Amino acid sequence: MKAIATDKAPAAIGPYSQAVRHGDLLFVSGQLPIDPATGAFVEGGAVEQMRQCLKNIAAIAEEAGTDLAKTIKTTVLLTDLSGFADVNEEYGRAFAEPFPARACYEVSALPKGAMVEVEAVIAL
């Protein structure tokens, strides 16, 4: 296993890696909507937060020598599923067919008060 890290995505806020490479797969830890340039959440709601989460995943993928187009599986965590349609539309802009497998859950809370968190498994 090899840890992957980039300053183009937020640093881990706990005892974990931004991502871990194992074999031909990249396991990207849940990404919060933190702008790595400011260390703060992006302005706006869940759609803007989804966009930033995906930007962070893309930056980590690039550091590992791959990209979002090779995403196999994602898990999306939302604190309010009532905005799912809009968040789903933003998510769909990041991927093309064949779309990654995905799970999406409503959770009671996310770290630092985020509305969205996304993790991914990406082929290398």
Short mmCIF file of N, CA and C in Angstrom, two decimals:
data_model
loop_
_atom_site.label_atom_id
_atom_site.label_comp_id
_atom_site.label_asym_id
_atom_site.label_seq_id
_atom_site.Cartn_x
_atom_site.Cartn_y
_atom_site.Cartn_z
N MET A 1 0.84 -1.18 0.00
CA MET A 1 0.00 0.00 0.00
C MET A 1 0.88 1.24 0.00
N LYS A 2 0.37 2.28 -0.65
CA LYS A 2 1.10 3.54 -0.70
C LYS A 2 0.13 4.68 -0.49
N ALA A 3 0.43 5.55 0.46
CA ALA A 3 -0.41 6.73 0.69
C ALA A 3 -0.19 7.73 -0.43
N ILE A 4 -1.27 8.40 -0.82
CA ILE A 4 -1.23 9.44 -1.84
C ILE A 4 -1.66 10.73 -1.16
N ALA A 5 -0.92 11.80 -1.40
CA ALA A 5 -1.27 13.10 -0.81
C ALA A 5 -0.91 14.21 -1.78
N THR A 6 -1.72 15.26 -1.78
CA THR A 6 -1.47 16.44 -2.59
C THR A 6 -1.94 17.67 -1.83
N ASP A 7 -1.27 18.78 -2.06
CA ASP A 7 -1.73 20.03 -1.45
C ASP A 7 -2.83 20.68 -2.28
N LYS A 8 -3.22 20.04 -3.38
CA LYS A 8 -4.32 20.54 -4.21
C LYS A 8 -5.68 20.05 -3.71
N ALA A 9 -5.65 19.32 -2.60
CA ALA A 9 -6.87 18.87 -1.91
C ALA A 9 -6.63 19.11 -0.43
N PRO A 10 -7.70 19.19 0.35
CA PRO A 10 -7.51 19.45 1.79
C PRO A 10 -6.73 18.33 2.47
N ALA A 11 -5.90 18.72 3.42
CA ALA A 11 -5.17 17.74 4.21
C ALA A 11 -6.14 16.93 5.06
N ALA A 12 -5.77 15.73 5.37
CA ALA A 12 -6.58 14.89 6.24
C ALA A 12 -6.75 15.58 7.59
N ILE A 13 -7.95 15.49 8.17
CA ILE A 13 -8.20 16.13 9.46
C ILE A 13 -8.24 15.10 10.59
N GLY A 14 -7.59 13.99 10.35
CA GLY A 14 -7.53 12.93 11.35
C GLY A 14 -6.45 11.94 10.97
N PRO A 15 -6.43 10.80 11.64
CA PRO A 15 -5.40 9.79 11.37
C PRO A 15 -5.76 8.91 10.17
N TYR A 16 -5.76 9.51 9.00
CA TYR A 16 -6.04 8.78 7.76
C TYR A 16 -5.32 9.46 6.60
N SER A 17 -5.25 8.78 5.47
CA SER A 17 -4.61 9.32 4.27
C SER A 17 -5.67 9.93 3.36
N GLN A 18 -5.28 10.91 2.54
CA GLN A 18 -6.20 11.42 1.52
C GLN A 18 -6.65 10.26 0.63
N ALA A 19 -5.70 9.40 0.31
CA ALA A 19 -6.00 8.22 -0.50
C ALA A 19 -4.91 7.18 -0.28
N VAL A 20 -5.25 5.95 -0.60
CA VAL A 20 -4.29 4.85 -0.53
C VAL A 20 -4.35 4.09 -1.85
N ARG A 21 -3.18 3.89 -2.41
CA ARG A 21 -3.05 3.09 -3.63
C ARG A 21 -2.77 1.66 -3.20
N HIS A 22 -3.53 0.73 -3.76
CA HIS A 22 -3.29 -0.69 -3.50
C HIS A 22 -3.54 -1.43 -4.81
N GLY A 23 -2.50 -2.05 -5.33
CA GLY A 23 -2.62 -2.72 -6.62
C GLY A 23 -3.00 -1.71 -7.69
N ASP A 24 -4.04 -2.01 -8.43
CA ASP A 24 -4.50 -1.14 -9.51
C ASP A 24 -5.66 -0.25 -9.10
N LEU A 25 -5.83 -0.07 -7.79
CA LEU A 25 -6.95 0.73 -7.30
C LEU A 25 -6.47 1.86 -6.40
N LEU A 26 -7.22 2.96 -6.45
CA LEU A 26 -7.00 4.10 -5.57
C LEU A 26 -8.25 4.26 -4.71
N PHE A 27 -8.06 4.20 -3.40
CA PHE A 27 -9.16 4.35 -2.45
C PHE A 27 -9.07 5.76 -1.87
N VAL A 28 -9.99 6.63 -2.28
CA VAL A 28 -9.97 8.03 -1.86
C VAL A 28 -10.87 8.20 -0.63
N SER A 29 -10.29 8.72 0.43
CA SER A 29 -11.06 8.97 1.65
C SER A 29 -12.17 9.98 1.39
N GLY A 30 -13.17 9.97 2.25
CA GLY A 30 -14.26 10.92 2.12
C GLY A 30 -13.73 12.34 2.06
N GLN A 31 -14.15 13.05 1.04
CA GLN A 31 -13.72 14.43 0.85
C GLN A 31 -14.83 15.39 1.24
N LEU A 32 -14.47 16.35 2.06
CA LEU A 32 -15.38 17.41 2.45
C LEU A 32 -15.26 18.56 1.46
N PRO A 33 -16.19 19.49 1.47
CA PRO A 33 -16.18 20.60 0.51
C PRO A 33 -15.24 21.73 0.93
N ILE A 34 -14.02 21.38 1.28
CA ILE A 34 -13.04 22.36 1.71
C ILE A 34 -12.21 22.80 0.52
N ASP A 35 -12.11 24.11 0.35
CA ASP A 35 -11.25 24.67 -0.68
C ASP A 35 -9.82 24.61 -0.12
N PRO A 36 -8.93 23.86 -0.77
CA PRO A 36 -7.59 23.71 -0.22
C PRO A 36 -6.80 25.02 -0.18
N ALA A 37 -7.19 25.99 -1.00
CA ALA A 37 -6.49 27.27 -1.02
C ALA A 37 -6.80 28.10 0.22
N THR A 38 -8.01 27.94 0.77
CA THR A 38 -8.42 28.75 1.91
C THR A 38 -8.55 27.96 3.21
N GLY A 39 -8.74 26.64 3.07
CA GLY A 39 -8.97 25.80 4.24
C GLY A 39 -10.39 25.92 4.78
N ALA A 40 -11.25 26.61 4.05
CA ALA A 40 -12.64 26.81 4.46
C ALA A 40 -13.60 26.12 3.48
N PHE A 41 -14.83 25.91 3.94
CA PHE A 41 -15.85 25.38 3.05
C PHE A 41 -16.12 26.40 1.94
N VAL A 42 -16.48 25.90 0.77
CA VAL A 42 -16.88 26.77 -0.32
C VAL A 42 -18.20 27.43 0.06
N GLU A 43 -18.43 28.61 -0.50
CA GLU A 43 -19.69 29.32 -0.28
C GLU A 43 -20.80 28.61 -1.03
N GLY A 44 -22.01 28.69 -0.51
CA GLY A 44 -23.17 28.13 -1.18
C GLY A 44 -23.75 26.95 -0.43
N GLY A 45 -24.57 26.20 -1.14
CA GLY A 45 -25.28 25.08 -0.53
C GLY A 45 -24.70 23.74 -0.94
N ALA A 46 -25.57 22.74 -0.91
CA ALA A 46 -25.15 21.37 -1.16
C ALA A 46 -24.59 21.16 -2.57
N VAL A 47 -25.13 21.86 -3.56
CA VAL A 47 -24.64 21.71 -4.93
C VAL A 47 -23.19 22.19 -5.03
N GLU A 48 -22.91 23.35 -4.47
CA GLU A 48 -21.56 23.88 -4.49
C GLU A 48 -20.62 22.99 -3.67
N GLN A 49 -21.13 22.45 -2.59
CA GLN A 49 -20.32 21.54 -1.79
C GLN A 49 -20.01 20.26 -2.56
N MET A 50 -20.99 19.73 -3.29
CA MET A 50 -20.74 18.54 -4.12
C MET A 50 -19.65 18.84 -5.14
N ARG A 51 -19.76 19.99 -5.79
CA ARG A 51 -18.77 20.37 -6.81
C ARG A 51 -17.36 20.39 -6.20
N GLN A 52 -17.20 20.95 -5.00
CA GLN A 52 -15.88 21.02 -4.38
C GLN A 52 -15.38 19.65 -3.95
N CYS A 53 -16.27 18.83 -3.43
CA CYS A 53 -15.87 17.46 -3.06
C CYS A 53 -15.29 16.74 -4.27
N LEU A 54 -15.96 16.87 -5.42
CA LEU A 54 -15.50 16.21 -6.63
C LEU A 54 -14.20 16.81 -7.14
N LYS A 55 -14.02 18.13 -7.00
CA LYS A 55 -12.75 18.76 -7.37
C LYS A 55 -11.62 18.20 -6.52
N ASN A 56 -11.89 18.02 -5.23
CA ASN A 56 -10.86 17.47 -4.35
C ASN A 56 -10.50 16.05 -4.73
N ILE A 57 -11.51 15.24 -5.05
CA ILE A 57 -11.24 13.86 -5.49
C ILE A 57 -10.44 13.87 -6.79
N ALA A 58 -10.80 14.75 -7.72
CA ALA A 58 -10.08 14.83 -8.99
C ALA A 58 -8.62 15.19 -8.77
N ALA A 59 -8.35 16.10 -7.84
CA ALA A 59 -6.95 16.50 -7.56
C ALA A 59 -6.16 15.34 -6.98
N ILE A 60 -6.77 14.57 -6.11
CA ILE A 60 -6.10 13.41 -5.52
C ILE A 60 -5.86 12.35 -6.59
N ALA A 61 -6.86 12.13 -7.44
CA ALA A 61 -6.72 11.17 -8.54
C ALA A 61 -5.57 11.57 -9.45
N GLU A 62 -5.50 12.84 -9.78
CA GLU A 62 -4.42 13.33 -10.64
C GLU A 62 -3.05 13.09 -10.01
N GLU A 63 -2.95 13.33 -8.72
CA GLU A 63 -1.68 13.09 -8.01
C GLU A 63 -1.27 11.62 -8.11
N ALA A 64 -2.26 10.73 -8.17
CA ALA A 64 -1.98 9.30 -8.26
C ALA A 64 -1.80 8.82 -9.69
N GLY A 65 -1.96 9.73 -10.66
CA GLY A 65 -1.76 9.37 -12.06
C GLY A 65 -3.00 8.83 -12.73
N THR A 66 -4.17 9.17 -12.23
CA THR A 66 -5.41 8.72 -12.84
C THR A 66 -6.38 9.91 -12.90
N ASP A 67 -7.65 9.65 -13.19
CA ASP A 67 -8.62 10.75 -13.24
C ASP A 67 -10.02 10.25 -12.94
N LEU A 68 -10.95 11.19 -12.80
CA LEU A 68 -12.33 10.84 -12.45
C LEU A 68 -12.99 9.89 -13.44
N ALA A 69 -12.58 9.93 -14.70
CA ALA A 69 -13.18 9.06 -15.72
C ALA A 69 -13.00 7.58 -15.40
N LYS A 70 -12.04 7.27 -14.54
CA LYS A 70 -11.78 5.87 -14.18
C LYS A 70 -12.41 5.49 -12.84
N THR A 71 -13.33 6.32 -12.36
CA THR A 71 -13.98 6.04 -11.08
C THR A 71 -14.86 4.81 -11.20
N ILE A 72 -14.70 3.90 -10.27
CA ILE A 72 -15.44 2.64 -10.24
C ILE A 72 -16.65 2.74 -9.31
N LYS A 73 -16.46 3.36 -8.14
CA LYS A 73 -17.50 3.38 -7.11
C LYS A 73 -17.36 4.64 -6.28
N THR A 74 -18.50 5.24 -5.95
CA THR A 74 -18.50 6.36 -5.02
C THR A 74 -19.51 6.10 -3.91
N THR A 75 -19.30 6.77 -2.81
CA THR A 75 -20.28 6.83 -1.73
C THR A 75 -20.50 8.30 -1.44
N VAL A 76 -21.76 8.71 -1.48
CA VAL A 76 -22.13 10.10 -1.23
C VAL A 76 -22.91 10.15 0.07
N LEU A 77 -22.50 11.05 0.95
CA LEU A 77 -23.19 11.26 2.22
C LEU A 77 -23.78 12.66 2.21
N LEU A 78 -25.07 12.76 2.49
CA LEU A 78 -25.78 14.03 2.53
C LEU A 78 -26.47 14.19 3.87
N THR A 79 -26.51 15.41 4.37
CA THR A 79 -27.24 15.63 5.62
C THR A 79 -28.71 15.91 5.38
N ASP A 80 -29.10 16.09 4.10
CA ASP A 80 -30.50 16.34 3.78
C ASP A 80 -30.81 15.82 2.38
N LEU A 81 -31.52 14.71 2.31
CA LEU A 81 -31.84 14.10 1.02
C LEU A 81 -32.88 14.89 0.22
N SER A 82 -33.50 15.89 0.82
CA SER A 82 -34.49 16.66 0.07
C SER A 82 -33.85 17.41 -1.10
N GLY A 83 -32.55 17.66 -1.03
CA GLY A 83 -31.84 18.31 -2.13
C GLY A 83 -31.17 17.33 -3.06
N PHE A 84 -31.53 16.06 -2.98
CA PHE A 84 -30.87 15.02 -3.76
C PHE A 84 -30.88 15.29 -5.26
N ALA A 85 -32.00 15.72 -5.81
CA ALA A 85 -32.10 15.91 -7.27
C ALA A 85 -31.06 16.92 -7.77
N ASP A 86 -30.91 18.03 -7.07
CA ASP A 86 -29.94 19.04 -7.49
C ASP A 86 -28.51 18.55 -7.31
N VAL A 87 -28.24 17.89 -6.21
CA VAL A 87 -26.91 17.34 -5.95
C VAL A 87 -26.60 16.26 -6.99
N ASN A 88 -27.57 15.45 -7.31
CA ASN A 88 -27.41 14.38 -8.29
C ASN A 88 -27.09 14.96 -9.68
N GLU A 89 -27.73 16.06 -10.02
CA GLU A 89 -27.46 16.72 -11.30
C GLU A 89 -26.01 17.19 -11.36
N GLU A 90 -25.53 17.80 -10.28
CA GLU A 90 -24.14 18.26 -10.23
C GLU A 90 -23.18 17.07 -10.31
N TYR A 91 -23.49 16.01 -9.59
CA TYR A 91 -22.69 14.78 -9.62
C TYR A 91 -22.61 14.26 -11.06
N GLY A 92 -23.73 14.24 -11.75
CA GLY A 92 -23.79 13.72 -13.12
C GLY A 92 -22.92 14.48 -14.10
N ARG A 93 -22.65 15.75 -13.81
CA ARG A 93 -21.79 16.55 -14.69
C ARG A 93 -20.33 16.08 -14.63
N ALA A 94 -19.96 15.43 -13.55
CA ALA A 94 -18.56 15.02 -13.36
C ALA A 94 -18.23 13.70 -14.03
N PHE A 95 -19.26 12.92 -14.40
CA PHE A 95 -19.03 11.57 -14.90
C PHE A 95 -19.76 11.35 -16.22
N ALA A 96 -19.25 10.39 -17.00
CA ALA A 96 -19.89 9.97 -18.25
C ALA A 96 -20.12 8.47 -18.17
N GLU A 97 -20.92 7.97 -19.07
CA GLU A 97 -21.19 6.53 -19.10
C GLU A 97 -19.92 5.77 -19.47
N PRO A 98 -19.68 4.63 -18.91
CA PRO A 98 -20.50 4.01 -17.87
C PRO A 98 -20.27 4.72 -16.53
N PHE A 99 -21.35 5.12 -15.90
CA PHE A 99 -21.26 5.82 -14.63
C PHE A 99 -20.73 4.90 -13.55
N PRO A 100 -20.04 5.46 -12.55
CA PRO A 100 -19.57 4.63 -11.45
C PRO A 100 -20.75 4.03 -10.67
N ALA A 101 -20.52 2.91 -10.05
CA ALA A 101 -21.50 2.40 -9.08
C ALA A 101 -21.53 3.43 -7.95
N ARG A 102 -22.67 3.53 -7.25
CA ARG A 102 -22.77 4.57 -6.22
C ARG A 102 -23.73 4.15 -5.13
N ALA A 103 -23.41 4.56 -3.93
CA ALA A 103 -24.35 4.50 -2.81
C ALA A 103 -24.51 5.93 -2.33
N CYS A 104 -25.71 6.27 -1.87
CA CYS A 104 -25.97 7.61 -1.35
C CYS A 104 -26.81 7.46 -0.09
N TYR A 105 -26.37 8.10 0.97
CA TYR A 105 -27.05 7.99 2.25
C TYR A 105 -27.30 9.36 2.86
N GLU A 106 -28.41 9.49 3.56
CA GLU A 106 -28.62 10.65 4.41
C GLU A 106 -28.07 10.30 5.79
N VAL A 107 -27.29 11.22 6.34
CA VAL A 107 -26.69 11.03 7.65
C VAL A 107 -27.08 12.21 8.54
N SER A 108 -27.03 12.01 9.83
CA SER A 108 -27.45 13.08 10.74
C SER A 108 -26.45 14.22 10.82
N ALA A 109 -25.19 13.94 10.59
CA ALA A 109 -24.17 14.99 10.65
C ALA A 109 -22.91 14.52 9.93
N LEU A 110 -22.13 15.50 9.47
CA LEU A 110 -20.83 15.24 8.84
C LEU A 110 -19.78 16.10 9.54
N PRO A 111 -18.50 15.74 9.41
CA PRO A 111 -17.45 16.52 10.07
C PRO A 111 -17.51 18.00 9.69
N LYS A 112 -17.24 18.83 10.68
CA LYS A 112 -17.16 20.28 10.52
C LYS A 112 -18.47 20.92 10.05
N GLY A 113 -19.57 20.18 10.10
CA GLY A 113 -20.86 20.72 9.69
C GLY A 113 -21.11 20.71 8.20
N ALA A 114 -20.35 19.92 7.46
CA ALA A 114 -20.56 19.83 6.01
C ALA A 114 -21.95 19.29 5.69
N MET A 115 -22.45 19.63 4.51
CA MET A 115 -23.70 19.08 4.00
C MET A 115 -23.46 17.86 3.12
N VAL A 116 -22.23 17.76 2.58
CA VAL A 116 -21.90 16.71 1.61
C VAL A 116 -20.50 16.16 1.91
N GLU A 117 -20.34 14.86 1.74
CA GLU A 117 -19.03 14.21 1.75
C GLU A 117 -19.07 13.12 0.70
N VAL A 118 -17.97 12.95 -0.03
CA VAL A 118 -17.91 11.94 -1.09
C VAL A 118 -16.60 11.18 -0.99
N GLU A 119 -16.69 9.85 -1.08
CA GLU A 119 -15.49 9.00 -1.17
C GLU A 119 -15.54 8.25 -2.50
N ALA A 120 -14.39 7.73 -2.93
CA ALA A 120 -14.35 7.09 -4.24
C ALA A 120 -13.32 5.98 -4.30
N VAL A 121 -13.58 5.03 -5.20
CA VAL A 121 -12.60 4.01 -5.59
C VAL A 121 -12.37 4.23 -7.07
N ILE A 122 -11.10 4.42 -7.44
CA ILE A 122 -10.76 4.79 -8.81
C ILE A 122 -9.68 3.84 -9.34
N ALA A 123 -9.86 3.39 -10.58
CA ALA A 123 -8.86 2.54 -11.21
C ALA A 123 -7.62 3.36 -11.58
N LEU A 124 -6.48 2.71 -11.48
CA LEU A 124 -5.21 3.39 -11.84
C LEU A 124 -4.78 2.99 -13.23
#
